[in-house]
């Protein structure tokens, strides 16, 4: 990417992050309204201003990563969309332990459309997505709901975007980070052993940093 284009992108990132935060907040609220029975903590919904603040902060950091990694306008746009979805996943899963299907579907469609600019070949990405989905589905059955359906679908969509190597990195880092946080919450008695722990945010954050590999 040419230097003046890079500077232009960098100056536009706060504006893009602000606009994306508003759009993501709208999409999340719309999803909550359409699926109120799926909300884990309906009495603890964040107000729109607070949620938008979290989304803006996440988008701002994510877009800086996208700007740093992008080799062209096209890859920047792909990473921008990718990071936006991951930011929304982090916020909504922390808030309600819920990952809306519309965001999983958007990530899946992006992975298919962005095939020409993604590093991993198409077939390995298909295999990674399918294998990740099936493995986590089996783990969910073995643990009797210890892994949520949103996490299973998220891993499948991430595999389709990242490919096998980066998906493996994402899973390892996500599981370790989520496990350490869960242990801290159990030790401080903020969570019980029977409580479900949201792993989606850790997978999403690990998936963002896997792009550096």
Short mmCIF file of C-alpha atoms in Angstrom, two decimals:
data_model
loop_
_atom_site.label_atom_id
_atom_site.label_comp_id
_atom_site.label_asym_id
_atom_site.label_seq_id
_atom_site.Cartn_x
_atom_site.Cartn_y
_atom_site.Cartn_z
CA UNK A 1 0.00 0.00 0.00
CA UNK A 2 1.33 3.46 -0.88
CA UNK A 3 2.36 5.68 2.05
CA UNK A 4 -0.18 8.44 1.36
CA UNK A 5 -2.97 5.85 1.16
CA UNK A 6 -1.85 4.39 4.47
CA UNK A 7 -1.96 7.81 6.13
CA UNK A 8 -5.37 8.48 4.62
CA UNK A 9 -6.68 5.22 5.98
CA UNK A 10 -5.22 5.90 9.41
CA UNK A 11 -6.93 9.29 9.58
CA UNK A 12 -10.26 7.75 8.53
CA UNK A 13 -10.17 4.91 11.06
CA UNK A 14 -11.83 6.84 13.96
CA UNK A 15 -14.64 7.93 11.64
CA UNK A 16 -15.10 4.40 10.33
CA UNK A 17 -15.05 2.98 13.87
CA UNK A 18 -17.67 5.48 15.05
CA UNK A 19 -19.98 4.68 12.15
CA UNK A 20 -19.48 0.93 12.55
CA UNK A 21 -20.21 1.12 16.28
CA UNK A 22 -23.58 2.70 15.58
CA UNK A 23 -24.45 0.14 12.90
CA UNK A 24 -23.34 -2.83 15.00
CA UNK A 25 -25.28 -1.54 17.99
CA UNK A 26 -28.40 -1.30 15.83
CA UNK A 27 -27.93 -4.85 14.50
CA UNK A 28 -27.36 -6.25 18.00
CA UNK A 29 -30.45 -4.52 19.40
CA UNK A 30 -32.52 -5.73 16.47
CA UNK A 31 -31.34 -9.28 17.10
CA UNK A 32 -32.14 -9.00 20.81
CA UNK A 33 -35.67 -7.82 20.02
CA UNK A 34 -36.27 -10.66 17.56
CA UNK A 35 -34.95 -13.33 19.96
CA UNK A 36 -35.81 -12.13 23.49
CA UNK A 37 -36.11 -15.70 24.80
CA UNK A 38 -32.44 -16.36 23.98
CA UNK A 39 -31.11 -13.58 26.21
CA UNK A 40 -29.23 -15.05 29.16
CA UNK A 41 -29.44 -11.93 31.32
CA UNK A 42 -32.39 -9.83 30.05
CA UNK A 43 -32.41 -7.77 33.24
CA UNK A 44 -28.79 -6.73 32.71
CA UNK A 45 -28.94 -5.32 29.21
CA UNK A 46 -26.46 -2.54 28.63
CA UNK A 47 -27.84 0.81 27.58
CA UNK A 48 -27.17 1.75 23.96
CA UNK A 49 -24.63 4.45 24.84
CA UNK A 50 -22.50 2.05 26.91
CA UNK A 51 -22.69 -0.68 24.28
CA UNK A 52 -21.75 1.78 21.54
CA UNK A 53 -18.77 2.92 23.62
CA UNK A 54 -17.52 -0.67 23.90
CA UNK A 55 -18.14 -1.26 20.22
CA UNK A 56 -16.34 1.94 19.22
CA UNK A 57 -13.32 1.09 21.38
CA UNK A 58 -13.15 -2.43 19.96
CA UNK A 59 -13.57 -1.24 16.38
CA UNK A 60 -10.95 1.45 16.80
CA UNK A 61 -8.34 -1.03 18.03
CA UNK A 62 -9.37 -3.65 15.48
CA UNK A 63 -9.30 -1.25 12.56
CA UNK A 64 -5.78 -0.16 13.51
CA UNK A 65 -4.78 -3.84 13.28
CA UNK A 66 -6.52 -4.10 9.90
CA UNK A 67 -4.71 -0.97 8.67
CA UNK A 68 -1.37 -2.40 9.83
CA UNK A 69 -1.87 -5.77 8.15
CA UNK A 70 -3.66 -4.79 4.94
CA UNK A 71 -1.67 -4.95 1.71
CA UNK A 72 -4.33 -3.28 -0.43
CA UNK A 73 -7.66 -1.50 -0.30
CA UNK A 74 -9.43 -4.81 -0.87
CA UNK A 75 -7.73 -6.64 2.00
CA UNK A 76 -8.30 -3.63 4.23
CA UNK A 77 -12.04 -3.77 3.46
CA UNK A 78 -12.11 -7.53 4.14
CA UNK A 79 -10.26 -7.17 7.44
CA UNK A 80 -12.49 -4.23 8.34
CA UNK A 81 -15.63 -6.34 7.96
CA UNK A 82 -13.98 -9.29 9.69
CA UNK A 83 -12.89 -7.21 12.67
CA UNK A 84 -16.33 -5.59 12.92
CA UNK A 85 -17.98 -8.99 13.27
CA UNK A 86 -15.45 -10.11 15.87
CA UNK A 87 -15.97 -6.90 17.85
CA UNK A 88 -19.73 -7.49 17.90
CA UNK A 89 -19.17 -11.11 19.02
CA UNK A 90 -17.01 -9.99 21.95
CA UNK A 91 -19.51 -7.38 23.15
CA UNK A 92 -22.72 -9.43 22.80
CA UNK A 93 -21.21 -12.61 24.26
CA UNK A 94 -19.87 -10.79 27.30
CA UNK A 95 -23.20 -9.01 27.67
CA UNK A 96 -25.66 -11.89 27.15
CA UNK A 97 -23.58 -15.03 26.44
CA UNK A 98 -25.20 -15.01 23.03
CA UNK A 99 -23.82 -14.89 19.49
CA UNK A 100 -26.54 -13.94 17.03
CA UNK A 101 -26.82 -16.10 13.92
CA UNK A 102 -26.81 -13.07 11.63
CA UNK A 103 -23.20 -12.33 12.60
CA UNK A 104 -22.14 -15.95 12.09
CA UNK A 105 -23.84 -15.93 8.69
CA UNK A 106 -22.14 -12.64 7.78
CA UNK A 107 -18.74 -14.08 8.68
CA UNK A 108 -19.44 -17.19 6.62
CA UNK A 109 -20.46 -15.16 3.57
CA UNK A 110 -17.40 -12.93 3.96
CA UNK A 111 -15.13 -15.99 4.09
CA UNK A 112 -16.60 -17.26 0.82
CA UNK A 113 -16.54 -13.93 -1.01
CA UNK A 114 -13.03 -13.03 0.16
CA UNK A 115 -11.47 -16.30 -1.06
CA UNK A 116 -9.23 -14.59 -3.69
CA UNK A 117 -7.46 -12.43 -1.07
CA UNK A 118 -7.28 -14.83 1.89
CA UNK A 119 -3.89 -16.53 2.48
CA UNK A 120 -5.21 -20.07 3.00
CA UNK A 121 -6.53 -22.03 0.01
CA UNK A 122 -10.25 -22.67 -0.32
CA UNK A 123 -10.28 -26.45 0.27
CA UNK A 124 -8.20 -26.35 3.49
CA UNK A 125 -10.48 -23.59 4.78
CA UNK A 126 -13.57 -25.69 4.03
CA UNK A 127 -12.02 -28.65 5.84
CA UNK A 128 -10.96 -26.48 8.78
CA UNK A 129 -14.44 -25.02 9.15
CA UNK A 130 -16.14 -28.40 8.93
CA UNK A 131 -13.69 -30.13 11.26
CA UNK A 132 -13.85 -27.32 13.82
CA UNK A 133 -17.64 -27.36 13.80
CA UNK A 134 -17.86 -31.14 14.22
CA UNK A 135 -15.22 -31.32 16.95
CA UNK A 136 -16.88 -28.62 19.03
CA UNK A 137 -20.29 -30.17 18.43
CA UNK A 138 -18.97 -33.44 19.85
CA UNK A 139 -17.42 -31.61 22.80
CA UNK A 140 -20.74 -29.91 23.48
CA UNK A 141 -22.47 -33.29 23.53
CA UNK A 142 -19.82 -34.82 25.79
CA UNK A 143 -19.92 -31.90 28.24
CA UNK A 144 -23.74 -31.75 28.03
CA UNK A 145 -23.99 -28.13 27.05
CA UNK A 146 -20.64 -26.96 28.42
CA UNK A 147 -20.05 -25.36 25.02
CA UNK A 148 -22.76 -23.14 23.60
CA UNK A 149 -24.22 -23.46 20.14
CA UNK A 150 -22.94 -19.99 19.26
CA UNK A 151 -19.37 -21.05 20.01
CA UNK A 152 -19.74 -24.12 17.81
CA UNK A 153 -21.00 -22.10 14.85
CA UNK A 154 -18.39 -19.39 15.46
CA UNK A 155 -15.54 -21.92 15.28
CA UNK A 156 -16.94 -23.29 12.03
CA UNK A 157 -17.15 -19.82 10.47
CA UNK A 158 -13.67 -18.87 11.73
CA UNK A 159 -12.21 -22.02 10.24
CA UNK A 160 -13.75 -21.12 6.90
CA UNK A 161 -12.09 -17.69 7.06
CA UNK A 162 -8.74 -18.52 8.68
CA UNK A 163 -7.79 -21.99 7.50
CA UNK A 164 -6.41 -24.86 9.63
CA UNK A 165 -3.22 -23.31 11.04
CA UNK A 166 -4.74 -20.06 12.22
CA UNK A 167 -7.87 -21.81 13.47
CA UNK A 168 -5.73 -24.11 15.60
CA UNK A 169 -3.95 -21.06 17.06
CA UNK A 170 -7.34 -19.43 17.72
CA UNK A 171 -8.71 -22.48 19.51
CA UNK A 172 -5.62 -23.02 21.67
CA UNK A 173 -5.32 -19.38 22.74
CA UNK A 174 -9.09 -19.04 23.19
CA UNK A 175 -9.39 -22.15 25.35
CA UNK A 176 -6.35 -21.24 27.49
CA UNK A 177 -7.47 -17.63 27.98
CA UNK A 178 -11.06 -18.61 28.69
CA UNK A 179 -9.92 -21.33 31.09
CA UNK A 180 -7.69 -18.96 33.05
CA UNK A 181 -10.44 -16.37 33.35
CA UNK A 182 -12.93 -19.07 34.37
CA UNK A 183 -10.52 -20.29 37.05
CA UNK A 184 -10.14 -16.76 38.42
CA UNK A 185 -13.92 -16.30 38.50
CA UNK A 186 -14.36 -19.61 40.33
CA UNK A 187 -11.64 -18.81 42.85
CA UNK A 188 -13.15 -15.40 43.56
CA UNK A 189 -16.61 -17.02 43.74
CA UNK A 190 -18.02 -14.74 41.07
CA UNK A 191 -19.01 -17.86 39.13
CA UNK A 192 -20.14 -21.32 40.16
CA UNK A 193 -19.09 -24.57 38.54
CA UNK A 194 -22.59 -24.95 37.14
CA UNK A 195 -22.48 -21.50 35.48
CA UNK A 196 -21.75 -21.30 31.77
CA UNK A 197 -18.61 -19.38 30.78
CA UNK A 198 -18.62 -17.35 27.57
CA UNK A 199 -15.71 -18.54 25.44
CA UNK A 200 -16.80 -16.66 22.32
CA UNK A 201 -14.97 -13.42 23.23
CA UNK A 202 -11.67 -15.24 23.73
CA UNK A 203 -12.00 -17.09 20.44
CA UNK A 204 -12.85 -13.81 18.70
CA UNK A 205 -9.88 -11.94 20.18
CA UNK A 206 -7.53 -14.83 19.38
CA UNK A 207 -8.94 -14.94 15.83
CA UNK A 208 -8.09 -11.26 15.38
CA UNK A 209 -4.49 -11.73 16.46
CA UNK A 210 -4.14 -14.90 14.39
CA UNK A 211 -3.90 -12.63 11.35
CA UNK A 212 -0.36 -11.75 12.46
CA UNK A 213 0.76 -15.34 11.82
#
